[in-house]
Coordinates of C-alpha atoms in Angstrom, one line a residue:
X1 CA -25.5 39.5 49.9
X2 CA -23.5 36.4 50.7
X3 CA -23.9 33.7 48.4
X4 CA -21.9 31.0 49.9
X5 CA -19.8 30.7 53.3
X6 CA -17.9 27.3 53.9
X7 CA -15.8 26.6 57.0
X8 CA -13.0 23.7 56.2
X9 CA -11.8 22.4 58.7
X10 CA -8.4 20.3 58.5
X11 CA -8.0 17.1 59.8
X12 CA -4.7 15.9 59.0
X13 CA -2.7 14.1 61.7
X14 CA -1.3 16.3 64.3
X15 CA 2.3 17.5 64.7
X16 CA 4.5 15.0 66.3
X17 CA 3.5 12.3 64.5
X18 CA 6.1 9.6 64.2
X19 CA 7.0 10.5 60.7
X20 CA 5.0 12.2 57.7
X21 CA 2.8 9.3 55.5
X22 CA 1.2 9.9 52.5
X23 CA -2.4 9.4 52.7
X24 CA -5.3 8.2 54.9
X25 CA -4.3 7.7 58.6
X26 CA -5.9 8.3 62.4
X27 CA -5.6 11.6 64.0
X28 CA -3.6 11.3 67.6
X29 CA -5.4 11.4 70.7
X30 CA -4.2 15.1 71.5
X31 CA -5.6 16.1 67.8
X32 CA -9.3 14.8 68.2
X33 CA -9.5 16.3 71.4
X34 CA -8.1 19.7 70.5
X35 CA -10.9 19.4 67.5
X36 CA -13.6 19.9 69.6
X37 CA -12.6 23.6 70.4
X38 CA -12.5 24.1 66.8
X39 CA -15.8 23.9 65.3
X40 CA -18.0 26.5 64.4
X41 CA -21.7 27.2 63.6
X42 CA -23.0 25.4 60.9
X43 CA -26.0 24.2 59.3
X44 CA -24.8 21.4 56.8
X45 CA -21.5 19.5 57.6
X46 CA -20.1 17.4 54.9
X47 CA -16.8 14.9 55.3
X48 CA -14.0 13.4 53.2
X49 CA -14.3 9.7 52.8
X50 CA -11.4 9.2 54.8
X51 CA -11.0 7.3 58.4
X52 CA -9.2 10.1 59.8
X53 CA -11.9 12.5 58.7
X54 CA -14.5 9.8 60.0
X55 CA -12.9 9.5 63.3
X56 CA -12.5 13.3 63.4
X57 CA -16.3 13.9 62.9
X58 CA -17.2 11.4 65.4
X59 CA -14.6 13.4 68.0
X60 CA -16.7 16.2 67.2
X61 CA -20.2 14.5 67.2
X62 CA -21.1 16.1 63.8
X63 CA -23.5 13.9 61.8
X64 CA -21.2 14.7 58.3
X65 CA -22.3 13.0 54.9
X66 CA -19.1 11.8 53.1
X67 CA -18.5 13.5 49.9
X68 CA -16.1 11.7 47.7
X69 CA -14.9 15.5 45.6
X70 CA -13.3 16.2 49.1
X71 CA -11.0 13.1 48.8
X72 CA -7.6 13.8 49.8
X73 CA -5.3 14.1 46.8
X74 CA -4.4 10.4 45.6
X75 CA -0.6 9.8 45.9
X76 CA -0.8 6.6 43.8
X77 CA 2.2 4.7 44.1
X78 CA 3.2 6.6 47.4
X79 CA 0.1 5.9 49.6
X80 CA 0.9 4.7 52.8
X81 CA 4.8 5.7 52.5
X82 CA 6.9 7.8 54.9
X83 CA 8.3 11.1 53.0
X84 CA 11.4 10.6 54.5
X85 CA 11.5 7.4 52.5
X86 CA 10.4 8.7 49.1
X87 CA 12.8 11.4 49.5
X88 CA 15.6 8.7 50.0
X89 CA 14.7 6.4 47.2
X90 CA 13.2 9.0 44.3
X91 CA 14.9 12.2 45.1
X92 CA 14.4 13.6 41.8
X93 CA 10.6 12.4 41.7
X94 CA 9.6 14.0 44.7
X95 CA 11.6 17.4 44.1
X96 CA 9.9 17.4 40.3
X97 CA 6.1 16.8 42.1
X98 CA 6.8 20.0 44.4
X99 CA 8.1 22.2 41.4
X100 CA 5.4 21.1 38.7
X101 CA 2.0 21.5 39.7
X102 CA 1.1 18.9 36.6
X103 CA 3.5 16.2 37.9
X104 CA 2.7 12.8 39.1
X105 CA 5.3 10.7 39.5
X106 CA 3.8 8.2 42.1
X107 CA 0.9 7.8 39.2
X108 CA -1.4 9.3 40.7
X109 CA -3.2 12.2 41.0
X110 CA -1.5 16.0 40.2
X111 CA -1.6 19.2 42.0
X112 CA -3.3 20.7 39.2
X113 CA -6.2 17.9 38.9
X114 CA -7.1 18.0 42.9
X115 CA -7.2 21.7 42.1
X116 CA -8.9 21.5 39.4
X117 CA -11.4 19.2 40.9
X118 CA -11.6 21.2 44.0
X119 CA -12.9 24.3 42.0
X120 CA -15.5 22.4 40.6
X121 CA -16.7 21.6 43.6
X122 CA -16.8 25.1 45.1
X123 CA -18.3 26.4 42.2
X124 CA -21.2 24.0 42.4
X125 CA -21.9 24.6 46.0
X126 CA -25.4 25.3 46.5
X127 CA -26.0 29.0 47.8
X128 CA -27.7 29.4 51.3
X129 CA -27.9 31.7 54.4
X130 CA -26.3 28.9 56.2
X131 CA -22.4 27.9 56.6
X132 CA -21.1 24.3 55.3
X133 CA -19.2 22.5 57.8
X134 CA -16.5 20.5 55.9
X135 CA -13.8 18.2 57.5
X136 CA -11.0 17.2 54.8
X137 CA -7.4 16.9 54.4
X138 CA -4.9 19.7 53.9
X139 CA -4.1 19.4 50.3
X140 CA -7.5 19.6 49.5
X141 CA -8.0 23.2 51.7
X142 CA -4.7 24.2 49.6
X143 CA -6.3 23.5 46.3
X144 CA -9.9 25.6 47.7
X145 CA -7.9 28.7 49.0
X146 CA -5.9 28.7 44.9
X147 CA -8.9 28.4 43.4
X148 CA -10.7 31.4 45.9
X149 CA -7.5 33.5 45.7
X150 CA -7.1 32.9 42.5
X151 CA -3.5 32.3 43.0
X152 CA -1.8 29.6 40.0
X153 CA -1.4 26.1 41.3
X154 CA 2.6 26.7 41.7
X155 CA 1.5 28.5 44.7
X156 CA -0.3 25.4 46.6
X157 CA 2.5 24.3 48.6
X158 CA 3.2 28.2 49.9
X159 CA 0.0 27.4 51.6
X160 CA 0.4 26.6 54.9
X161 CA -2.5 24.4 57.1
X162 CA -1.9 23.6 60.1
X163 CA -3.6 21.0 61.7
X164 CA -7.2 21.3 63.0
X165 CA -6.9 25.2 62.0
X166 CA -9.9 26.0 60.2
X167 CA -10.2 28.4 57.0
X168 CA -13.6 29.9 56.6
X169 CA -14.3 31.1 52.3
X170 CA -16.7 33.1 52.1
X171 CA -18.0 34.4 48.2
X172 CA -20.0 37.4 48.3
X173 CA -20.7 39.5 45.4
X174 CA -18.5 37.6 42.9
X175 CA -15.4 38.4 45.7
X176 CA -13.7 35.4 47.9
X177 CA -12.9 36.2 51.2
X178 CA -10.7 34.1 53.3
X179 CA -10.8 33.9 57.4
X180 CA -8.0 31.5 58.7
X181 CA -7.7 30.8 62.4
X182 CA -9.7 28.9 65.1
X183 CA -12.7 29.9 66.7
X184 CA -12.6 29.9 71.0
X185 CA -15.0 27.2 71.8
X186 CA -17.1 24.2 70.8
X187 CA -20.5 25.4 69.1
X188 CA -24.1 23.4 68.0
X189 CA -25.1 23.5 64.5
X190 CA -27.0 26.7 63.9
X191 CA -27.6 29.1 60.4
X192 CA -26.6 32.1 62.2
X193 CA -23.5 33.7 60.8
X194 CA -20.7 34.4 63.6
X195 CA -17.1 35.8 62.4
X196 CA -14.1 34.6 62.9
X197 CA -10.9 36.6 64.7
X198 CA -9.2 36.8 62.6
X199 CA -7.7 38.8 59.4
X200 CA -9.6 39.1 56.5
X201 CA -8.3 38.8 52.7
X202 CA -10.4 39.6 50.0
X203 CA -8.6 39.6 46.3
X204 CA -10.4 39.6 42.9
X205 CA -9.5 37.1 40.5
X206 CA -6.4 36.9 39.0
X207 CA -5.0 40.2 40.5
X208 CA -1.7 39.2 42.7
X209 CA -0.4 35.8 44.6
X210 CA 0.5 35.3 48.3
X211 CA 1.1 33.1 51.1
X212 CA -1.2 32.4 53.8
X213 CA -0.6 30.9 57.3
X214 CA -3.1 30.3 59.9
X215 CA -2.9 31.6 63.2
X216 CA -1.6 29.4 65.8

């Protein structure tokens, strides 16, 4: 019987983008529009507090209550800065936050703690016949699909999210199963469950790591 089944969908700034910044930021025109053939049925959608996840919901006319534990990862000193930047000026910084899933050196907020805080969240989602809508930021569908895998966090950033590619986790049983792709066409909130094409990987904790990448 399925106890939970949550559809993330990621709304970080489409490719193209003039430049990689950390942080909050508006989707591109092409991006909100291509978000509207990405949605699937749902019966509760939920948001991160962001603007970009704001203006993505509103692309997608989904009435989606914020919820601050799907906050993108906070890059402290970093926010608002172009990577190209940071990796000119603290080289060593940003290769150490990449290795060391504990390491903060922009003073914010670690791989491990989103992760950490992510799992909570998942673990407190209410069960339901219904799937969850949520529309949040890449690092935060990273930190879901180590915690569902049960992967260790030195495996977050050999998980790949494309933009507005949507990963359905589904936990039946005490097993996580992970659908990545995107569905055909727009659909209407509704509690009936309709599966995604695409593959399906199902681990139990702790057995093996890998790397995922949604379909394009």
């Amino acid at each position: 019987m399925v106890t939970v089944r949550l559809t993330m969908l990621c709304a970080t700034a489409t490719p193209g983008s003039p430049g990689r910044v950390f942080g909050d930021g508006l989707p591109g025109k092409d991006g909100r529009s291509e978000a509207i053939a990405a949605l699937p049925p749902y019966a509760r959608a939920l948001r991160a507090p962001s603007v970009r996840c704001a203006r993505i919901a509103e692309a997608l006319a989904v009435e989606a209550a914020p919820e601050d534990a799907l906050r993108d990862l906070d890059y402290g000193a970093w926010e608002g800065r172009l990577l190209q930047d940071i990796a000119a000026e603290d080289p060593h910084g940003l290769s150490t936050w990449l290795r060391d899933p504990r390491a903060a050196p922009h003073g914010g907020e670690s791989v491990a703690r989103l992760c950490a805080r992510t799992a909570a969240w998942l673990t407190a989602l209410p069960a339901g016949p219904g799937r969850v809508l949520a529309i949040t930021e890449a690092p935060v569908i990273r930190a879901a699909l180590v915690h569902a895998l049960a992967v260790p966090a030195r495996a977050f950033w050999q998980l790949r999210v494309p933009p507005l590619s949507t990963v359905t986790l589904t936990l039946s049983e005490g097993h996580w199963t992970a659908r990545l792709g995107r569905p055909a066409a727009p659909r209407r909130p509704s509690t009936a469950e309709e599966a995604v094409p695409v593959t399906a990987l199902t681990l139990r904790a702790g057995r093996e790591r890998l790397c995922l990448a949604a379909r394009s």
